[in-house]
Each structure stands twice: as C-alpha cells, then as structure tokens.
Tab-separated table of C-alpha atoms in Angstrom:
chain	number	residue	atom	x	y	z
I	1	UNK	CA	0.000	0.000	0.000
I	2	UNK	CA	1.293	3.444	-0.959
I	3	UNK	CA	1.931	5.855	1.915
I	4	UNK	CA	-0.468	8.774	2.260
I	5	UNK	CA	2.419	11.255	2.361
I	6	UNK	CA	6.066	11.020	1.344
I	7	UNK	CA	8.497	13.811	2.179
I	8	UNK	CA	11.878	13.624	0.433
I	9	UNK	CA	14.912	15.748	1.330
I	10	UNK	CA	12.791	18.765	2.285
I	11	UNK	CA	14.764	21.976	2.783
I	12	UNK	CA	13.067	25.210	3.843
I	13	UNK	CA	14.771	28.522	4.613
I	14	UNK	CA	13.784	31.997	5.772
I	15	UNK	CA	15.419	34.949	4.042
I	16	UNK	CA	16.082	37.559	6.759
I	17	UNK	CA	18.166	40.695	7.164
I	18	UNK	CA	20.657	38.591	9.134
I	19	UNK	CA	20.986	36.057	6.354
I	20	UNK	CA	19.404	32.758	5.364
I	21	UNK	CA	17.879	30.840	8.282
I	22	UNK	CA	18.029	27.157	7.307
I	23	UNK	CA	15.056	25.974	9.353
I	24	UNK	CA	14.668	22.558	7.683
I	25	UNK	CA	17.804	21.017	6.173
I	26	UNK	CA	16.916	17.754	4.449
I	27	UNK	CA	14.013	15.953	6.093
I	28	UNK	CA	12.616	12.691	4.687
I	29	UNK	CA	9.792	10.547	6.074
I	30	UNK	CA	6.536	8.807	5.199
I	31	UNK	CA	3.066	8.697	6.736
I	32	UNK	CA	1.056	5.509	6.268
I	33	UNK	CA	-2.727	5.314	5.955
I	34	UNK	CA	-4.454	5.465	9.351
I	35	UNK	CA	-1.162	6.077	11.176
I	36	UNK	CA	-0.533	8.627	13.919
I	37	UNK	CA	3.024	9.918	13.510
I	38	UNK	CA	4.528	12.100	16.231
I	39	UNK	CA	7.154	14.775	15.559
I	40	UNK	CA	8.948	15.975	18.700
I	41	UNK	CA	11.772	18.351	19.494
I	42	UNK	CA	12.621	21.651	21.124
I	43	UNK	CA	11.338	24.993	19.890
I	44	UNK	CA	13.301	25.897	16.781
I	45	UNK	CA	13.998	22.300	15.778
I	46	UNK	CA	12.016	22.625	12.528
I	47	UNK	CA	8.813	20.776	13.473
I	48	UNK	CA	6.272	23.453	12.620
I	49	UNK	CA	8.172	24.689	9.563
I	50	UNK	CA	8.062	21.131	8.197
I	51	UNK	CA	4.282	21.020	8.601
I	52	UNK	CA	3.824	24.487	7.117
I	53	UNK	CA	6.000	23.466	4.164
I	54	UNK	CA	3.745	20.464	3.484
I	55	UNK	CA	0.703	22.749	3.203
I	56	UNK	CA	2.663	25.654	1.696
I	57	UNK	CA	1.475	28.004	4.413
I	58	UNK	CA	4.877	29.641	4.799
I	59	UNK	CA	5.498	33.339	5.376
I	60	UNK	CA	6.531	35.519	2.450
I	61	UNK	CA	10.127	35.457	3.678
I	62	UNK	CA	10.237	31.635	3.592
I	63	UNK	CA	11.077	29.424	0.655
I	64	UNK	CA	11.168	25.698	-0.036
I	65	UNK	CA	14.718	25.422	-1.321
I	66	UNK	CA	14.696	21.749	-2.281
I	67	UNK	CA	12.864	18.476	-1.867
I	68	UNK	CA	9.536	16.852	-2.687
I	69	UNK	CA	6.251	16.454	-0.823
I	70	UNK	CA	4.311	13.663	-2.546
I	71	UNK	CA	0.589	13.468	-1.801
I	72	UNK	CA	-2.031	11.856	-3.997
I	73	UNK	CA	0.493	11.413	-6.793
I	74	UNK	CA	1.343	15.126	-6.845
I	75	UNK	CA	4.428	16.970	-5.645
I	76	UNK	CA	2.882	19.680	-3.478
I	77	UNK	CA	5.968	21.862	-3.827
I	78	UNK	CA	5.218	22.242	-7.540
I	79	UNK	CA	1.401	22.319	-7.904
I	80	UNK	CA	-0.370	25.620	-8.582
I	81	UNK	CA	-1.766	27.827	-5.815
I	82	UNK	CA	-5.279	27.005	-7.021
I	83	UNK	CA	-4.596	23.276	-6.699
I	84	UNK	CA	-3.211	23.790	-3.186
I	85	UNK	CA	-6.388	25.639	-2.167
I	86	UNK	CA	-8.383	22.640	-3.338
I	87	UNK	CA	-6.209	20.268	-1.297
I	88	UNK	CA	-6.122	22.354	1.898
I	89	UNK	CA	-9.117	21.655	4.090
I	90	UNK	CA	-10.457	18.832	1.950
I	91	UNK	CA	-7.534	16.408	1.509
I	92	UNK	CA	-5.125	17.778	4.136
I	93	UNK	CA	-6.358	19.729	7.150
I	94	UNK	CA	-4.542	21.385	10.036
I	95	UNK	CA	-5.244	22.091	13.694
I	96	UNK	CA	-3.223	25.063	14.910
I	97	UNK	CA	-1.737	25.597	18.347
I	98	UNK	CA	-3.767	28.643	19.434
I	99	UNK	CA	-7.472	28.383	18.524
I	100	UNK	CA	-8.225	31.912	19.741
I	101	UNK	CA	-5.926	33.448	17.131
I	102	UNK	CA	-7.025	30.950	14.461
I	103	UNK	CA	-10.768	31.617	14.825
I	104	UNK	CA	-12.323	34.869	13.617
I	105	UNK	CA	-13.621	36.639	16.749
I	106	UNK	CA	-16.335	38.454	14.753
I	107	UNK	CA	-18.020	35.411	13.201
I	108	UNK	CA	-20.040	32.718	15.047
I	109	UNK	CA	-18.115	29.447	15.287
I	110	UNK	CA	-20.821	27.484	13.463
I	111	UNK	CA	-20.561	29.748	10.439
I	112	UNK	CA	-16.783	29.349	10.392
I	113	UNK	CA	-17.070	25.547	10.326
I	114	UNK	CA	-19.818	25.770	7.682
I	115	UNK	CA	-17.562	27.944	5.527
I	116	UNK	CA	-14.906	25.213	5.556
I	117	UNK	CA	-17.469	22.792	4.082
I	118	UNK	CA	-19.006	25.341	1.673
I	119	UNK	CA	-15.666	26.123	0.010
I	120	UNK	CA	-15.324	22.519	-1.162
I	121	UNK	CA	-19.024	21.582	-1.526
I	122	UNK	CA	-20.820	24.499	-3.130
I	123	UNK	CA	-23.772	22.284	-4.049
I	124	UNK	CA	-24.989	21.996	-0.450
I	125	UNK	CA	-27.908	24.115	0.756
I	126	UNK	CA	-27.795	26.205	3.919
I	127	UNK	CA	-29.903	23.660	5.811
I	128	UNK	CA	-27.621	20.816	4.700
I	129	UNK	CA	-24.556	22.782	5.798
I	130	UNK	CA	-26.104	23.451	9.196
I	131	UNK	CA	-26.920	19.781	9.671
I	132	UNK	CA	-23.333	18.818	8.890
I	133	UNK	CA	-22.042	21.374	11.410
I	134	UNK	CA	-24.433	20.077	14.086
I	135	UNK	CA	-23.200	16.534	13.376
I	136	UNK	CA	-19.552	17.612	13.627
I	137	UNK	CA	-20.172	19.446	16.900
I	138	UNK	CA	-21.752	16.296	18.282
I	139	UNK	CA	-18.787	14.182	17.190
I	140	UNK	CA	-16.277	16.438	18.976
I	141	UNK	CA	-18.507	16.528	22.080
I	142	UNK	CA	-19.651	20.152	21.938
I	143	UNK	CA	-22.922	20.160	23.925
I	144	UNK	CA	-26.122	21.669	22.512
I	145	UNK	CA	-24.795	22.005	18.933
I	146	UNK	CA	-27.797	24.005	17.680
I	147	UNK	CA	-27.386	26.559	20.440
I	148	UNK	CA	-23.577	26.798	20.275
I	149	UNK	CA	-23.665	27.213	16.481
I	150	UNK	CA	-24.310	30.945	16.938
I	151	UNK	CA	-21.801	31.426	19.770
I	152	UNK	CA	-18.656	33.496	19.256
I	153	UNK	CA	-15.127	32.218	20.048
I	154	UNK	CA	-14.833	34.341	23.224
I	155	UNK	CA	-17.890	32.528	24.641
I	156	UNK	CA	-16.018	29.208	24.572
I	157	UNK	CA	-13.356	27.866	26.927
I	158	UNK	CA	-9.912	27.010	25.547
I	159	UNK	CA	-10.810	23.332	25.319
I	160	UNK	CA	-14.095	24.041	23.537
I	161	UNK	CA	-12.382	26.376	21.061
I	162	UNK	CA	-9.924	23.614	20.260
I	163	UNK	CA	-12.871	21.249	19.677
I	164	UNK	CA	-14.236	23.765	17.178
I	165	UNK	CA	-10.864	23.722	15.405
I	166	UNK	CA	-10.932	19.910	15.325
I	167	UNK	CA	-14.487	19.993	13.910
I	168	UNK	CA	-13.317	22.448	11.253
I	169	UNK	CA	-10.310	20.283	10.374
I	170	UNK	CA	-12.464	17.142	10.088
I	171	UNK	CA	-15.305	18.869	8.236
I	172	UNK	CA	-14.394	17.315	4.879
I	173	UNK	CA	-12.981	14.052	6.252
I	174	UNK	CA	-9.398	14.694	5.094
I	175	UNK	CA	-6.962	11.904	4.334
I	176	UNK	CA	-4.272	13.627	6.407
I	177	UNK	CA	-4.624	15.761	9.525
I	178	UNK	CA	-1.704	17.850	10.803
I	179	UNK	CA	-2.032	18.833	14.471
I	180	UNK	CA	0.561	21.453	15.445
I	181	UNK	CA	0.815	21.382	19.262
I	182	UNK	CA	-2.990	21.507	19.666
I	183	UNK	CA	-2.923	20.779	23.414
I	184	UNK	CA	-0.055	23.039	24.545
I	185	UNK	CA	-2.258	25.807	25.979
I	186	UNK	CA	-4.741	23.438	27.641
I	187	UNK	CA	-4.783	22.035	31.173
I	188	UNK	CA	-4.061	18.331	31.567
I	189	UNK	CA	-7.702	17.288	31.974
I	190	UNK	CA	-8.828	18.981	28.764
I	191	UNK	CA	-5.633	17.815	27.056
I	192	UNK	CA	-6.513	14.214	27.842
I	193	UNK	CA	-10.031	14.686	26.462
I	194	UNK	CA	-8.713	16.211	23.222
I	195	UNK	CA	-6.204	13.372	22.727
I	196	UNK	CA	-8.889	10.731	23.262
I	197	UNK	CA	-11.129	12.603	20.834
I	198	UNK	CA	-8.428	12.665	18.162
I	199	UNK	CA	-7.760	8.954	18.526
I	200	UNK	CA	-11.476	8.106	18.379
I	201	UNK	CA	-11.984	10.193	15.248
I	202	UNK	CA	-8.849	8.746	13.654
I	203	UNK	CA	-10.195	5.233	14.175
I	204	UNK	CA	-13.635	6.184	12.842
I	205	UNK	CA	-12.410	7.876	9.650
I	206	UNK	CA	-9.029	6.084	9.236
I	207	UNK	CA	-7.439	9.506	8.963
I	208	UNK	CA	-3.654	9.707	9.056
I	209	UNK	CA	-2.373	12.197	11.638
I	210	UNK	CA	0.916	14.065	12.042
I	211	UNK	CA	1.013	15.186	15.674
I	212	UNK	CA	3.612	17.865	16.404
I	213	UNK	CA	4.585	18.494	20.019
I	214	UNK	CA	7.478	19.012	22.424
I	215	UNK	CA	5.813	16.759	25.005
I	216	UNK	CA	6.973	13.137	24.894
I	217	UNK	CA	4.260	12.219	27.407
I	218	UNK	CA	1.592	13.218	24.889
I	219	UNK	CA	3.390	11.263	22.170
I	220	UNK	CA	3.448	8.137	24.349
I	221	UNK	CA	-0.316	8.318	24.787
I	222	UNK	CA	-1.296	9.020	21.179
I	223	UNK	CA	1.325	8.071	18.586
I	224	UNK	CA	2.479	4.813	17.027
I	225	UNK	CA	5.725	6.096	15.510
I	226	UNK	CA	7.930	9.049	16.431
I	227	UNK	CA	10.334	11.387	14.647
I	228	UNK	CA	12.792	13.303	16.846
I	229	UNK	CA	13.962	16.556	15.233
I	230	UNK	CA	16.814	18.889	16.128
I	231	UNK	CA	18.616	21.595	14.177
I	232	UNK	CA	16.369	21.137	11.143
I	233	UNK	CA	17.214	17.435	10.841
I	234	UNK	CA	15.715	14.134	11.959
I	235	UNK	CA	17.915	12.761	14.723
I	236	UNK	CA	15.978	9.541	15.268
I	237	UNK	CA	12.884	7.792	13.940
I	238	UNK	CA	11.315	4.704	15.519
I	239	UNK	CA	8.179	3.116	16.894
I	240	UNK	CA	6.922	4.503	20.191
I	241	UNK	CA	8.185	1.402	22.040
I	242	UNK	CA	11.704	1.674	20.610
I	243	UNK	CA	11.942	5.396	21.358
I	244	UNK	CA	11.114	4.875	25.021
I	245	UNK	CA	12.728	1.480	25.575
I	246	UNK	CA	15.715	1.565	23.187
I	247	UNK	CA	16.629	5.187	22.321
I	248	UNK	CA	19.842	5.428	20.317
I	249	UNK	CA	20.560	9.145	19.866
I	250	UNK	CA	21.988	11.223	22.756
I	251	UNK	CA	19.399	13.941	22.045
I	252	UNK	CA	16.539	11.472	22.442
I	253	UNK	CA	18.139	10.278	25.688
I	254	UNK	CA	18.348	13.865	26.877
I	255	UNK	CA	14.674	14.483	26.135
I	256	UNK	CA	13.652	11.347	28.015
I	257	UNK	CA	15.808	12.180	31.036
I	258	UNK	CA	14.238	15.637	31.270
I	259	UNK	CA	10.754	14.182	31.785
I	260	UNK	CA	9.643	14.024	35.446
I	261	UNK	CA	8.714	10.512	36.598
I	262	UNK	CA	5.609	9.923	38.685
I	263	UNK	CA	7.651	7.950	41.250
I	264	UNK	CA	10.584	10.384	41.282
I	265	UNK	CA	11.897	11.467	44.685
I	266	UNK	CA	11.391	15.157	45.471
I	267	UNK	CA	15.087	15.540	46.262
I	268	UNK	CA	16.089	14.300	42.804
I	269	UNK	CA	16.454	17.077	40.253
I	270	UNK	CA	15.587	16.722	36.584
I	271	UNK	CA	18.458	16.400	34.114
I	272	UNK	CA	18.169	19.293	31.662
I	273	UNK	CA	20.057	19.327	28.378
I	274	UNK	CA	22.880	21.887	28.771
I	275	UNK	CA	23.529	24.588	26.202
I	276	UNK	CA	21.307	26.156	23.556
I	277	UNK	CA	20.035	25.175	20.096
I	278	UNK	CA	22.312	26.066	17.163
I	279	UNK	CA	22.185	29.320	15.222
I	280	UNK	CA	20.434	28.276	12.009
I	281	UNK	CA	21.884	31.196	10.040
I	282	UNK	CA	25.189	29.340	10.431
I	283	UNK	CA	24.185	25.716	11.026
I	284	UNK	CA	26.933	23.318	12.157
I	285	UNK	CA	28.690	21.349	9.440
I	286	UNK	CA	28.682	18.297	11.695
I	287	UNK	CA	26.014	16.887	13.976
I	288	UNK	CA	23.892	19.852	15.176
I	289	UNK	CA	23.675	18.357	18.672
I	290	UNK	CA	27.450	17.977	19.080
I	291	UNK	CA	28.017	21.168	21.158
I	292	UNK	CA	25.503	19.918	23.751
I	293	UNK	CA	26.299	16.210	23.599
I	294	UNK	CA	28.246	14.613	26.479
I	295	UNK	CA	29.431	11.838	24.149
I	296	UNK	CA	30.619	14.020	21.254
I	297	UNK	CA	33.854	13.130	19.460
I	298	UNK	CA	36.013	15.231	17.186
I	299	UNK	CA	34.337	13.841	14.072
I	300	UNK	CA	30.915	14.926	15.395
I	301	UNK	CA	31.852	18.580	14.892
I	302	UNK	CA	33.400	18.160	11.453
I	303	UNK	CA	31.095	15.705	9.661
I	304	UNK	CA	27.372	15.013	9.797
I	305	UNK	CA	26.760	11.269	10.257
I	306	UNK	CA	24.673	9.125	7.923
I	307	UNK	CA	21.576	7.339	9.157
I	308	UNK	CA	22.106	3.922	10.717
I	309	UNK	CA	19.221	1.459	10.453
I	310	UNK	CA	18.874	-0.323	13.785
I	311	UNK	CA	15.965	-2.364	12.380
I	312	UNK	CA	13.264	-1.989	9.729
I	313	UNK	CA	11.435	0.713	11.701
I	314	UNK	CA	14.255	2.360	13.646
I	315	UNK	CA	16.948	4.697	12.297
I	316	UNK	CA	19.225	7.261	13.886
I	317	UNK	CA	22.063	9.559	12.809
I	318	UNK	CA	24.918	9.359	15.278
I	319	UNK	CA	28.618	8.575	14.978
I	320	UNK	CA	28.344	6.408	18.108
I	321	UNK	CA	26.333	3.915	16.043
I	322	UNK	CA	28.955	3.679	13.305
I	323	UNK	CA	31.528	0.964	14.172
I	324	UNK	CA	33.960	2.425	11.619
I	325	UNK	CA	33.922	5.948	13.084
I	326	UNK	CA	37.191	7.053	14.687
I	327	UNK	CA	37.003	6.572	18.468
I	328	UNK	CA	39.229	9.307	19.848
I	329	UNK	CA	39.758	9.486	23.582
I	330	UNK	CA	39.514	13.275	23.713
I	331	UNK	CA	35.960	14.416	23.089
I	332	UNK	CA	35.679	17.571	21.024
I	333	UNK	CA	33.381	19.022	23.705
I	334	UNK	CA	33.707	18.429	27.421
I	335	UNK	CA	30.382	19.072	29.145
C-alpha cells in the first residue's frame, strides 16, 4: 500500500536581514494510511516549519529550497496555488496551536465551520450545511450544537475552542490531519479529552495524523511512531516502544531524562540538556547536537553522520552507532 504522504529531502529557509535561516535542512519521512506519527523536538527544531511546508502556508520570507512532498500522486511543492487551495481543508487539514488566534472573533463558530465545508461543496444548501455542522459538533462533544452554532469564540473555553478547530479540520474528512501542538495551551484534563477525541476520530475515519509536540508524554499516549527533530534534521525515527525502551541518539536520551517521573523522589532534580540550540543562520557542518552532547567526538563537529538502520522501523544519525567511526579518547566538547 502506498503511503499517504512522502516527504523527500525537504529543505526550507527563511530569508532575513541577518541572512538565510536554514530551518529545515533535508528531512525525509513517510506517513502511512491510518497512522498517527509524532514529531517531537525543542522549539526551533524545525517541526512546525516542516508542517507548514507540506501545506505551503509559509510566510513571504520563507522558501522551499529543495525536496519533494508527494501526496495523492502530486508533488505539493510544484502544484499551482489554485490546486493547493483545493487540497487544503479537503484532503489535508490542520489544527493550529492557538485556537483563539485561528478563529475569527467576529463570526459565530458554526458559520466558520460551515464555511470550511461550503468552500469545497458548493452544491450543499444552507440547511444541509447546518446539519453537517451540528453533526460535527456532536462528534467532537460540543454540547447543545444548535445553540452553540451561533456562539462566538470568546464565549467558549480554551478546550471548547480547540474542539471547534478539530471539527473544522475534520469537516471534509481529510486523508491527512496535521495537528501542530494543539494541546499546549490546555490544562491536563482537557488535554486528555482532546487526545482521546483525536484517537477516536482517527479510528472512525481512518485519517492519518501528524502530531507535532514538544511533550513526549503526549506522544506516548497518542502516537504509534515518532520522529525526533533537532537543528532542522531528523535525529531519530522509531516506533513509540523503541523510542522509550531503546533510544539510540543522545538527544533522544536527553529528552527522556528531562521528563519528570511519577515515582521520582522530590530531592532528585531533573536532568536538563545543557547549552542552547544552534544558530540556524550558520548551522553546524557536523552533527547539530554535538556542542551539547556529552558523548561528542572530534568527528561529530566536522562531519554530519549518515543514518544507521537499527531495524526496519528504527533509524538514527549518530557517529556512536557507526563501528567504523574514529574513536578518539579526547571528546571535542567536554560538558
């Protein structure tokens, strides 16, 4: 079976007054039908820019420098703007991080969801559109759909606004749903409800989901496979079990060690990753994590490693996994 989405060597940059910011530097991955793929990493790792590149929702200063995004037999980096408008919302939909800034505060939420359907199904009458909105509101557990149809975004809680965004994204039953940190601004109770809702809807419609987050706990609950990004590159890709049980990249290890454990003693401090992310106007020629890595060797700073396939579903780029890499006794960085 063909994957729903194939991204090949994607490179996206921002042209700024300080120079070219190489936000994504050669990312390749696939999304299978009905799969929930997680993309994790720190702020600035390239997660959101990757998703925006897929939908071509980049700022005017941004440019896809190289690569392919194959969806439905088309390379989305090359199709016309008109074709992309047809794909957005119907074939590929997106849930944004902040629903308050994504929803129009001057238009009732029901009308905003109806507009998403109307754009792609002009043949539907007003009554038919309303019925579809009521049905969607019921599916995402918005109570009293007929009454809330005419409510404005400010009359909803954060969790309810996010449910409206999910209803809007699912309005046309897309093949692929991109969720860009949709639970970040929500409390843990509402976050849990939203995650369960996404999984239930994914099972019902067999929709593929790319779930972008910095929270590995959320990934563990929702995703089947995980991509770990840093410095505009994929550091590691594996199933959820392998990422948590058999992580191979030092950055993945650092992320896992920075998560508080439920049985952790109060006296024990978390282990943060020292240092700061790289300056993407001058990205490192070697491994981008080398300046922060406690295991870094001299070669880590001078050459970027190739991917090593641990098994059919697990790959990682790290010189520690290459048996032929020079094993010097003096690490390039001493942290």
